[in-house]
XYZ file of C-alpha atoms in Angstrom:
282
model
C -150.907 83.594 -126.531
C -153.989 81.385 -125.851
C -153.529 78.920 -122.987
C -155.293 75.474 -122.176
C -155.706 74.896 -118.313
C -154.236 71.645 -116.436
C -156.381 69.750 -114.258
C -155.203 72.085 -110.809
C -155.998 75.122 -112.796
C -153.125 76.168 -114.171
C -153.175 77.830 -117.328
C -149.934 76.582 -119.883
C -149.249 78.368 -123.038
C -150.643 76.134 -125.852
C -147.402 76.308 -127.802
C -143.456 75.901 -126.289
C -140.180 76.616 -127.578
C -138.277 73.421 -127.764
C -134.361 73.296 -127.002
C -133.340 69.577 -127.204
C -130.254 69.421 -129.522
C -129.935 73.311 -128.969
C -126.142 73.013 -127.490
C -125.257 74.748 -123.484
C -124.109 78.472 -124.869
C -124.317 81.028 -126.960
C -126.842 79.156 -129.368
C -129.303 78.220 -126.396
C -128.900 81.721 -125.147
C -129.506 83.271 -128.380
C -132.371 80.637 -129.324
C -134.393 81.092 -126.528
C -134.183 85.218 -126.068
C -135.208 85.151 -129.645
C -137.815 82.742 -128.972
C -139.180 85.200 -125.825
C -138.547 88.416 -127.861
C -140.883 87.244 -130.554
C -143.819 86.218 -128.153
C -143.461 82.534 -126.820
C -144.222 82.209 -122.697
C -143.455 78.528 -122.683
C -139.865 77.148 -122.603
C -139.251 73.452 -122.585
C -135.713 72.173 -121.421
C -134.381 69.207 -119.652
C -131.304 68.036 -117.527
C -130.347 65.848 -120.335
C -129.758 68.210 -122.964
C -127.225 70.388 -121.133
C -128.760 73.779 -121.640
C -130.382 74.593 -118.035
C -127.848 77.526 -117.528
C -128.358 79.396 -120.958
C -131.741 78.898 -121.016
C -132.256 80.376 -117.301
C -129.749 83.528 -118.486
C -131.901 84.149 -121.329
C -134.950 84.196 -119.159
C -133.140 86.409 -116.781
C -132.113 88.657 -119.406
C -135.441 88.789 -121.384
C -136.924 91.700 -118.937
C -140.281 89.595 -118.683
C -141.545 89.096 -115.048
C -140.859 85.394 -113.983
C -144.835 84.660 -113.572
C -145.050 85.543 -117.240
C -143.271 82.411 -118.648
C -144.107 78.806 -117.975
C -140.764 76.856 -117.666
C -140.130 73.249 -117.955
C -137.623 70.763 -117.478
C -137.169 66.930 -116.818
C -135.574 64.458 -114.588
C -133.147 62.387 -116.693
C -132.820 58.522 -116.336
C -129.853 58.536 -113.795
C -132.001 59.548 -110.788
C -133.923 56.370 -109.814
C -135.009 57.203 -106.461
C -136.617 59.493 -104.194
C -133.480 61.558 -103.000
C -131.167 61.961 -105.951
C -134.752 62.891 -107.962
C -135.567 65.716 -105.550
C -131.704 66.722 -105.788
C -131.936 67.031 -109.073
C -134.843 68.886 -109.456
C -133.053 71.595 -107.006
C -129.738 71.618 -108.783
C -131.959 72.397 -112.162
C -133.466 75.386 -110.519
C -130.015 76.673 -109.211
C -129.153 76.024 -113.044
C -132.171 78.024 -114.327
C -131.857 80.806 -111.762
C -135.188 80.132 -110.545
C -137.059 79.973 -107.278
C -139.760 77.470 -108.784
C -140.068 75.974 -111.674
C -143.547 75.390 -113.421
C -143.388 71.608 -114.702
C -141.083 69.273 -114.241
C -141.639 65.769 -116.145
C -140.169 62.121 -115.832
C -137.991 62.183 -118.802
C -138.682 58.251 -119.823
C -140.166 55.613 -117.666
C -137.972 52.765 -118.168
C -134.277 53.572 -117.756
C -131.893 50.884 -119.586
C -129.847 49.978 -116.478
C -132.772 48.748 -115.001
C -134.427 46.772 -117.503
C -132.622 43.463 -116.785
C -134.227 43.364 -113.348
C -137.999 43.027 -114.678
C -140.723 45.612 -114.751
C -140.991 45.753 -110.383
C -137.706 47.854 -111.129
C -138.907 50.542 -113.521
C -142.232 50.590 -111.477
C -140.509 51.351 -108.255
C -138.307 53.657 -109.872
C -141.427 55.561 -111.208
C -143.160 55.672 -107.805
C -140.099 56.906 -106.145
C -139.329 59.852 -108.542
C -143.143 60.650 -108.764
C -143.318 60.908 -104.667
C -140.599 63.336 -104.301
C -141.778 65.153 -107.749
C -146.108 65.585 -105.420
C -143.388 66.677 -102.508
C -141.732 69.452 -104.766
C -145.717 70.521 -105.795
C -146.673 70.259 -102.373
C -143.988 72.576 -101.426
C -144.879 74.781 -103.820
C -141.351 74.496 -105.753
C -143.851 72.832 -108.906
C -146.468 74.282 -110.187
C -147.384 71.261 -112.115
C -145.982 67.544 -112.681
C -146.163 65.612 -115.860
C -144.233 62.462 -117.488
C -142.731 62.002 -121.067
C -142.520 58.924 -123.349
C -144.827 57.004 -121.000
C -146.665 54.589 -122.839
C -150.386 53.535 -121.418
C -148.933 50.169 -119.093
C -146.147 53.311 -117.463
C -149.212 55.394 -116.921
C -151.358 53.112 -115.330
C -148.388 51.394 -113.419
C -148.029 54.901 -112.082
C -151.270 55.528 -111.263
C -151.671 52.464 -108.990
C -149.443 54.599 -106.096
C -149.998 58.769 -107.386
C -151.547 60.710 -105.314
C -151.863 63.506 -108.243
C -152.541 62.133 -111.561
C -150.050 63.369 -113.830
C -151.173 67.269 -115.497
C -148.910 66.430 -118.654
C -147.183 63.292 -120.710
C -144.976 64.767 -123.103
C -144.467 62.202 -126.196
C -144.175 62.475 -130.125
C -147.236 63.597 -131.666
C -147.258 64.196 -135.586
C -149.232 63.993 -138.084
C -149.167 59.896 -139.436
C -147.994 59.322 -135.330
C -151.298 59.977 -133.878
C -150.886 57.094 -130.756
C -154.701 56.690 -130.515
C -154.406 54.439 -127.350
C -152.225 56.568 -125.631
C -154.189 59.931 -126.366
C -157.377 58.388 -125.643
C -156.336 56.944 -121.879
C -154.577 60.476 -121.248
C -157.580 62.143 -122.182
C -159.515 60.129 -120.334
C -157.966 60.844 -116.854
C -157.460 64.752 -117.881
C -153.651 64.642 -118.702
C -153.114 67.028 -121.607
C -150.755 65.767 -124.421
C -147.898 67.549 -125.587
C -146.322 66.953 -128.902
C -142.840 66.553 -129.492
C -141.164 66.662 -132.797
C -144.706 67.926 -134.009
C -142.576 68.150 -137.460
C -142.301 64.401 -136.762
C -138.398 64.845 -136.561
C -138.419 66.750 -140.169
C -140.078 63.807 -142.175
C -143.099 65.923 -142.855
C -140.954 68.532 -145.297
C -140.926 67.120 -148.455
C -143.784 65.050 -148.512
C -145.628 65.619 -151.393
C -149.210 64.998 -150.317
C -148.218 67.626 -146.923
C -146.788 70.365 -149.587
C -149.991 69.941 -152.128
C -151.812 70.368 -148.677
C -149.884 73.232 -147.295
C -150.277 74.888 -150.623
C -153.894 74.638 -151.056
C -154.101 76.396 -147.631
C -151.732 78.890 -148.553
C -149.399 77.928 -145.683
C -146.108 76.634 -144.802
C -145.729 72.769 -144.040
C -144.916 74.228 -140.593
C -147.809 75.759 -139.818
C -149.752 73.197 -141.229
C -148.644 70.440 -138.790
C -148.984 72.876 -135.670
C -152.533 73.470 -137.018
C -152.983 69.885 -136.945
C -151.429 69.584 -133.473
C -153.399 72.155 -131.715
C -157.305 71.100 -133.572
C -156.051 67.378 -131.713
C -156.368 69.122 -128.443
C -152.394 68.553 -128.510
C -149.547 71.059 -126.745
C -147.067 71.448 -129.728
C -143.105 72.136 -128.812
C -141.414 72.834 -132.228
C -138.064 73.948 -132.110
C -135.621 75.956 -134.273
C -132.272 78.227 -133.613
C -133.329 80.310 -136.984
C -134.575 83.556 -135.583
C -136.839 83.103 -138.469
C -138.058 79.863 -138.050
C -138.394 80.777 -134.193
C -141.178 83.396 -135.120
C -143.135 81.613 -138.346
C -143.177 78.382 -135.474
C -145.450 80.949 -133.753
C -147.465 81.927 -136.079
C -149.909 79.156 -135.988
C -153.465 80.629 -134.632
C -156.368 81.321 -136.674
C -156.350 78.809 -139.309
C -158.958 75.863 -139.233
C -158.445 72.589 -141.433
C -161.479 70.579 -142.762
C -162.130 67.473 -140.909
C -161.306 65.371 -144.291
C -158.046 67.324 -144.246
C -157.233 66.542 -140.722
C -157.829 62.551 -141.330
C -155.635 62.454 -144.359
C -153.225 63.919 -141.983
C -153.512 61.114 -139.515
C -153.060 58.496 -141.780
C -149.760 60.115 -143.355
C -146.942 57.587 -144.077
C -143.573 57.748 -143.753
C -143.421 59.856 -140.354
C -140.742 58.870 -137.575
C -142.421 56.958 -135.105
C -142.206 57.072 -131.413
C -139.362 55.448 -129.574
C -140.105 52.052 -127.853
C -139.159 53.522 -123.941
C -138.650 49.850 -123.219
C -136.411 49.489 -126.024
C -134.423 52.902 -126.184
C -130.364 52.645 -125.759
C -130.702 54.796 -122.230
């Protein structure tokens, strides 16, 4: 597995196994011990979907040393201040069966209960959950602290009060949903992008011009848009409970597309865009 290295020197598979919409259970369980059995080191969860438990008893039970996987999960939109943020973060470990936990990510910036009270809200919110988030990586709890769905006015909000710039933002990435702005300001203050729904929520299968392109490379449409994904410098997270899906997801290394390629690619129609986080129902 080839890694890229966050800006503290942490090195972060550059591929994850998904699990949103993978349901608490047998199916987590299964999903991610498959997912571990067939060579992925990187398992992305969150408090929101549910799963913390199987997806720490399939670690447990996958007889790989706890320093060999990089785990991740997320504070959800409930926890909107310092205390019940760093609460959460140790109820998710007790979940996981951890002693630390790798990442842990701001789920979405602007929580709907708080939007009626103007943008001082979400910012405060932000700064609070960030603060106890640098305490947890202080403590050495963290090994790394990102943010998901934030859009470039979250980031920069945030940065006005961080004392670590975030290592990740976590947001959908997929060929035709490229967020230019976004990926360029990230970039720019060394915050590697990972892509979410790099399948852009299934749009890309069946799409003519992506098949006649995954032919010509002799590929699956899969593979194609992980390809894509990683030549953008991107962290994709695809995720599947087929056992066989699981394992062609990881097959994605040692294919190259042509530059022309890659820009048809970026300009693909018809992909699911990325949710407005000051618009979303939560």
């Amino acid at each position: 597995m080839e890694h890229y290295t966050l800006t503290n020197g942490v090195a972060i598979p550059k591929i994850g196994f998904g699990t949103w919409q993978i349901p608490e259970g047998e199916d987590a369980y299964e999903a991610v011990k498959n997912a571990l059995a067939v060579g992925y080191r990187h398992i992305d969860t969150a408090q929101i979907y549910g799963n913390e438990r199987s997806v720490g008893r399939a670690i447990a039970d996958s007889n790989l040393a706890r320093e060999d996987i990089f785990l991740t999960t997320k504070v959800w939109n409930d926890k909107q201040d310092y205390d019940s943020a760093r609460d959460s973060v140790l109820e998710s470990m007790d979940k996981l069966g951890v002693t630390y936990l790798d990442m842990v990510l701001i789920h979405w910036p602007n929580p709907k209960s708080l939007r009626d009270q103007g943008a001082e809200c979400w910012r405060n919110r932000n700064a609070q959950v960030w603060s106890a988030l640098e305490d947890l990586y202080e403590e050495g709890k963290i090994r790394a602290i990102g943010v998901s769905n934030f859009m470039p006015h979250h980031i920069e909000a945030l940065l006005e009060t961080a004392d670590i710039i975030p290592h990740v933002n976590q947001v959908l990435l997929a060929p035709g949903t490229t967020q230019e702005e976004l990926v360029a300001l990230c970039q720019q203050h060394g915050i590697l992008l990972e892509a979410y729904s790099p399948f852009g929520t299934g749009t890309l299968f069946g799409n003519p011009l992506v098949e006649e392109m995954a032919e010509r490379y002799k590929v699956p449409v899969g593979k194609l848009a992980l390809v894509w994904s990683l030549q953008k410098g991107f962290l994709p997270l695809p995720k599947s409970a087929t056992p066989a899906n699981i394992a062609a997801n990881l097959d994605c290394f040692g294919l190259t597309l042509s530059p022309e390629d890659v820009a048809i690619l970026d300009k693909l129609d018809g992909v699911k865009n990325q949710s407005n986080p000051d618009e979303v129902n939560f």
